[in-house]
CSV table of N, CA and C in Angstrom, one decimal:
chain,number,residue,atom,x,y,z
A,1207,ASN,N,-37.0,-41.5,-14.2
A,1207,ASN,CA,-36.3,-40.3,-14.6
A,1207,ASN,C,-37.2,-39.3,-15.1
A,1208,LYS,N,-38.2,-39.7,-15.9
A,1208,LYS,CA,-39.2,-38.7,-16.4
A,1208,LYS,C,-40.0,-38.1,-15.3
A,1209,ASN,N,-40.4,-38.9,-14.2
A,1209,ASN,CA,-41.1,-38.4,-13.1
A,1209,ASN,C,-40.3,-37.4,-12.4
A,1210,LYS,N,-39.0,-37.6,-12.3
A,1210,LYS,CA,-38.1,-36.6,-11.6
A,1210,LYS,C,-38.2,-35.3,-12.3
A,1211,MET,N,-38.1,-35.3,-13.6
A,1211,MET,CA,-38.2,-34.0,-14.4
A,1211,MET,C,-39.6,-33.4,-14.2
A,1212,SER,N,-40.6,-34.2,-14.2
A,1212,SER,CA,-42.0,-33.7,-14.1
A,1212,SER,C,-42.2,-33.0,-12.8
A,1213,LYS,N,-41.6,-33.6,-11.7
A,1213,LYS,CA,-41.7,-32.9,-10.4
A,1213,LYS,C,-40.9,-31.7,-10.3
A,1214,LYS,N,-39.7,-31.7,-10.9
A,1214,LYS,CA,-38.8,-30.5,-10.9
A,1214,LYS,C,-39.5,-29.3,-11.6
A,1215,TYR,N,-40.1,-29.6,-12.6
A,1215,TYR,CA,-40.8,-28.5,-13.4
A,1215,TYR,C,-42.3,-28.7,-13.4
A,1216,GLU,N,-42.9,-29.0,-12.3
A,1216,GLU,CA,-44.3,-29.2,-12.3
A,1216,GLU,C,-45.1,-28.0,-12.6
A,1217,ASN,N,-44.5,-26.8,-12.5
A,1217,ASN,CA,-45.2,-25.5,-12.9
A,1217,ASN,C,-44.6,-25.1,-14.2
A,1218,GLY,N,-44.0,-26.0,-14.9
A,1218,GLY,CA,-43.5,-25.7,-16.2
A,1218,GLY,C,-42.2,-24.9,-16.2
A,1219,TYR,N,-41.9,-24.2,-17.2
A,1219,TYR,CA,-40.6,-23.5,-17.4
A,1219,TYR,C,-40.7,-22.0,-17.3
A,1220,GLN,N,-41.8,-21.6,-16.7
A,1220,GLN,CA,-42.1,-20.1,-16.7
A,1220,GLN,C,-41.0,-19.4,-16.0
A,1221,GLY,N,-40.4,-19.9,-14.9
A,1221,GLY,CA,-39.3,-19.3,-14.2
A,1221,GLY,C,-38.1,-19.1,-15.1
A,1222,LYS,N,-37.8,-20.1,-15.9
A,1222,LYS,CA,-36.7,-20.0,-16.8
A,1222,LYS,C,-37.0,-19.0,-17.9
A,1223,ILE,N,-38.2,-19.0,-18.4
A,1223,ILE,CA,-38.6,-18.1,-19.4
A,1223,ILE,C,-38.5,-16.6,-18.9
A,1224,GLN,N,-39.0,-16.4,-17.7
A,1224,GLN,CA,-38.9,-15.1,-17.1
A,1224,GLN,C,-37.4,-14.7,-16.9
A,1225,TYR,N,-36.6,-15.6,-16.5
A,1225,TYR,CA,-35.2,-15.3,-16.2
A,1225,TYR,C,-34.5,-14.8,-17.6
A,1226,TRP,N,-34.7,-15.6,-18.6
A,1226,TRP,CA,-34.0,-15.3,-19.9
A,1226,TRP,C,-34.6,-14.1,-20.6
A,1227,THR,N,-35.9,-13.9,-20.4
A,1227,THR,CA,-36.5,-12.7,-20.9
A,1227,THR,C,-35.9,-11.4,-20.2
A,1228,GLY,N,-35.7,-11.5,-18.9
A,1228,GLY,CA,-35.1,-10.5,-18.2
A,1228,GLY,C,-33.7,-10.2,-18.6
A,1229,GLN,N,-32.9,-11.3,-18.8
A,1229,GLN,CA,-31.5,-11.1,-19.3
A,1229,GLN,C,-31.5,-10.5,-20.7
A,1230,LEU,N,-32.4,-10.9,-21.5
A,1230,LEU,CA,-32.5,-10.3,-22.9
A,1230,LEU,C,-32.8,-8.9,-22.8
A,1231,ASN,N,-33.8,-8.5,-22.0
A,1231,ASN,CA,-34.3,-7.2,-21.9
A,1231,ASN,C,-33.2,-6.3,-21.4
A,1232,ALA,N,-32.5,-6.8,-20.3
A,1232,ALA,CA,-31.4,-6.0,-19.7
A,1232,ALA,C,-30.3,-5.7,-20.8
A,1233,GLU,N,-29.9,-6.7,-21.6
A,1233,GLU,CA,-28.9,-6.5,-22.6
A,1233,GLU,C,-29.3,-5.5,-23.6
A,1234,VAL,N,-30.5,-5.6,-24.1
A,1234,VAL,CA,-31.0,-4.7,-25.2
A,1234,VAL,C,-31.3,-3.3,-24.7
A,1235,MET,N,-31.9,-3.2,-23.5
A,1235,MET,CA,-32.3,-1.9,-23.0
A,1235,MET,C,-31.3,-1.1,-22.2
A,1236,ASN,N,-30.4,-1.9,-21.5
A,1236,ASN,CA,-29.6,-1.2,-20.5
A,1236,ASN,C,-28.1,-1.2,-20.9
A,1237,THR,N,-27.8,-1.6,-22.1
A,1237,THR,CA,-26.4,-1.6,-22.6
A,1237,THR,C,-26.3,-0.6,-23.7
A,1238,LYS,N,-25.2,0.2,-23.6
A,1238,LYS,CA,-25.0,1.2,-24.7
A,1238,LYS,C,-24.9,0.5,-26.1
A,1239,THR,N,-24.1,-0.5,-26.1
A,1239,THR,CA,-23.9,-1.3,-27.4
A,1239,THR,C,-24.2,-2.7,-27.0
A,1240,PRO,N,-25.4,-3.2,-27.3
A,1240,PRO,CA,-25.7,-4.6,-26.9
A,1240,PRO,C,-24.8,-5.6,-27.6
A,1241,ASP,N,-24.5,-6.6,-26.9
A,1241,ASP,CA,-23.6,-7.7,-27.4
A,1241,ASP,C,-24.5,-8.7,-28.2
A,1242,ILE,N,-24.3,-8.8,-29.5
A,1242,ILE,CA,-25.1,-9.7,-30.3
A,1242,ILE,C,-25.0,-11.2,-29.8
A,1243,GLN,N,-23.8,-11.6,-29.3
A,1243,GLN,CA,-23.7,-12.9,-28.8
A,1243,GLN,C,-24.5,-13.2,-27.6
A,1244,VAL,N,-24.6,-12.2,-26.7
A,1244,VAL,CA,-25.5,-12.3,-25.5
A,1244,VAL,C,-26.9,-12.4,-25.9
A,1245,ILE,N,-27.3,-11.6,-26.9
A,1245,ILE,CA,-28.7,-11.6,-27.4
A,1245,ILE,C,-29.0,-12.9,-28.0
A,1246,ARG,N,-28.1,-13.5,-28.8
A,1246,ARG,CA,-28.3,-14.8,-29.4
A,1246,ARG,C,-28.4,-15.9,-28.4
A,1247,LYS,N,-27.6,-15.8,-27.3
A,1247,LYS,CA,-27.7,-16.8,-26.3
A,1247,LYS,C,-29.1,-16.8,-25.6
A,1248,CYS,N,-29.5,-15.5,-25.3
A,1248,CYS,CA,-30.8,-15.4,-24.6
A,1248,CYS,C,-31.9,-15.9,-25.5
A,1249,LEU,N,-31.9,-15.5,-26.8
A,1249,LEU,CA,-32.9,-16.0,-27.7
A,1249,LEU,C,-32.9,-17.5,-27.8
A,1250,ASN,N,-31.8,-18.1,-27.9
A,1250,ASN,CA,-31.7,-19.6,-28.0
A,1250,ASN,C,-32.3,-20.2,-26.7
A,1251,LYS,N,-32.0,-19.7,-25.6
A,1251,LYS,CA,-32.5,-20.2,-24.3
A,1251,LYS,C,-34.0,-20.0,-24.3
A,1252,LEU,N,-34.5,-18.8,-24.7
A,1252,LEU,CA,-35.9,-18.6,-24.7
A,1252,LEU,C,-36.7,-19.5,-25.7
A,1253,GLU,N,-36.1,-19.7,-26.8
A,1253,GLU,CA,-36.7,-20.6,-27.8
A,1253,GLU,C,-36.8,-22.0,-27.2
A,1254,TYR,N,-35.7,-22.5,-26.6
A,1254,TYR,CA,-35.7,-23.8,-26.0
A,1254,TYR,C,-36.8,-23.9,-24.9
A,1255,PHE,N,-36.8,-23.0,-23.9
A,1255,PHE,CA,-37.7,-23.1,-22.8
A,1255,PHE,C,-39.2,-22.9,-23.2
A,1256,VAL,N,-39.4,-22.0,-24.1
A,1256,VAL,CA,-40.8,-21.8,-24.6
A,1256,VAL,C,-41.3,-23.1,-25.3
A,1257,GLY,N,-40.4,-23.7,-26.0
A,1257,GLY,CA,-40.8,-25.0,-26.7
A,1257,GLY,C,-41.1,-26.0,-25.6
A,1258,ARG,N,-40.3,-26.1,-24.6
A,1258,ARG,CA,-40.5,-27.1,-23.5
A,1258,ARG,C,-41.8,-26.8,-22.8
A,1259,GLN,N,-42.1,-25.5,-22.6
A,1259,GLN,CA,-43.3,-25.1,-21.9
A,1259,GLN,C,-44.5,-25.5,-22.8
A,1260,GLU,N,-44.4,-25.2,-24.1
A,1260,GLU,CA,-45.5,-25.6,-25.0
A,1260,GLU,C,-45.7,-27.1,-25.0
A,1261,SER,N,-44.6,-27.9,-24.9
A,1261,SER,CA,-44.7,-29.3,-25.0
A,1261,SER,C,-45.4,-29.9,-23.8
A,1262,LEU,N,-45.4,-29.1,-22.7
A,1262,LEU,CA,-46.1,-29.5,-21.4
A,1262,LEU,C,-47.6,-29.2,-21.5
A,1263,GLY,N,-47.9,-28.4,-22.5
A,1263,GLY,CA,-49.3,-28.0,-22.7
A,1263,GLY,C,-49.7,-26.8,-21.8
A,1264,LEU,N,-48.6,-26.1,-21.3
A,1264,LEU,CA,-48.8,-25.0,-20.4
A,1264,LEU,C,-48.7,-23.7,-21.2
A,1265,SER,N,-49.4,-22.7,-20.8
A,1265,SER,CA,-49.4,-21.5,-21.5
A,1265,SER,C,-48.1,-20.7,-21.1
A,1266,THR,N,-47.7,-19.8,-22.0
A,1266,THR,CA,-46.6,-18.9,-21.7
A,1266,THR,C,-47.2,-17.5,-21.7
A,1267,THR,N,-46.5,-16.6,-21.0
A,1267,THR,CA,-46.9,-15.2,-21.0
A,1267,THR,C,-45.7,-14.3,-21.1
A,1268,ASN,N,-45.9,-13.1,-21.6
A,1268,ASN,CA,-44.8,-12.2,-21.8
A,1268,ASN,C,-44.8,-11.2,-20.7
A,1269,VAL,N,-45.6,-11.4,-19.6
A,1269,VAL,CA,-45.7,-10.5,-18.5
A,1269,VAL,C,-44.9,-11.0,-17.3
A,1270,ILE,N,-43.9,-10.2,-16.9
A,1270,ILE,CA,-43.1,-10.5,-15.8
A,1270,ILE,C,-43.1,-9.3,-14.8
A,1271,GLY,N,-43.5,-9.6,-13.6
A,1271,GLY,CA,-43.6,-8.6,-12.6
A,1271,GLY,C,-44.4,-7.4,-13.0
A,1272,GLY,N,-45.5,-7.8,-13.7
A,1272,GLY,CA,-46.5,-6.7,-14.1
A,1272,GLY,C,-46.0,-5.9,-15.3
A,1273,VAL,N,-44.9,-6.3,-15.9
A,1273,VAL,CA,-44.4,-5.6,-17.1
A,1273,VAL,C,-44.6,-6.5,-18.3
A,1274,ASP,N,-45.2,-6.0,-19.3
A,1274,ASP,CA,-45.5,-6.7,-20.6
A,1274,ASP,C,-44.3,-6.6,-21.5
A,1275,PHE,N,-43.6,-7.7,-21.8
A,1275,PHE,CA,-42.4,-7.7,-22.7
A,1275,PHE,C,-42.8,-8.0,-24.1
A,1276,THR,N,-44.0,-8.0,-24.5
A,1276,THR,CA,-44.4,-8.4,-25.8
A,1276,THR,C,-43.8,-7.5,-26.9
A,1277,ASP,N,-43.8,-6.2,-26.7
A,1277,ASP,CA,-43.2,-5.3,-27.7
A,1277,ASP,C,-41.7,-5.6,-27.8
A,1278,THR,N,-41.0,-5.8,-26.7
A,1278,THR,CA,-39.6,-6.1,-26.7
A,1278,THR,C,-39.3,-7.4,-27.5
A,1279,LEU,N,-40.1,-8.4,-27.2
A,1279,LEU,CA,-39.9,-9.7,-27.9
A,1279,LEU,C,-40.2,-9.5,-29.4
A,1280,ASP,N,-41.2,-8.8,-29.8
A,1280,ASP,CA,-41.6,-8.5,-31.2
A,1280,ASP,C,-40.4,-7.8,-31.9
A,1281,MET,N,-39.8,-6.8,-31.2
A,1281,MET,CA,-38.7,-6.1,-31.8
A,1281,MET,C,-37.5,-7.0,-32.0
A,1282,LEU,N,-37.2,-7.9,-31.0
A,1282,LEU,CA,-36.1,-8.8,-31.2
A,1282,LEU,C,-36.4,-9.8,-32.3
A,1283,ASN,N,-37.6,-10.2,-32.4
A,1283,ASN,CA,-37.9,-11.2,-33.5
A,1283,ASN,C,-37.7,-10.6,-34.9
A,1284,ASN,N,-37.8,-9.3,-34.9
A,1284,ASN,CA,-37.6,-8.6,-36.2
A,1284,ASN,C,-36.2,-8.2,-36.5
A,1285,LEU,N,-35.2,-8.4,-35.5
A,1285,LEU,CA,-33.8,-8.1,-35.8
A,1285,LEU,C,-33.3,-9.0,-36.8
A,1286,LYS,N,-32.4,-8.5,-37.6
A,1286,LYS,CA,-31.7,-9.3,-38.6
A,1286,LYS,C,-30.4,-9.7,-37.9
A,1287,ILE,N,-30.2,-11.0,-37.5
A,1287,ILE,CA,-29.0,-11.4,-36.9
A,1287,ILE,C,-28.3,-12.4,-37.9
A,1288,SER,N,-27.1,-11.9,-38.3
A,1288,SER,CA,-26.3,-12.8,-39.2
A,1288,SER,C,-25.1,-13.4,-38.6
């Protein structure tokens, strides 16, 4: 079963990280009033997949399609979500 997972994600979770970063960015940047629940879901998914990526010993990057999302992620990390 572990081999099955290894083959499925042999390049790590970068695709999942890119997808959820895109979803997060779209909600924050393209929505008049961002939905905090959508933001929370995206952040939870990103935390999970980044952790999985790190556990594989593979690096993560905040660049997707040539766009660096580091500033966006930093801003979101500084949000106070209650």
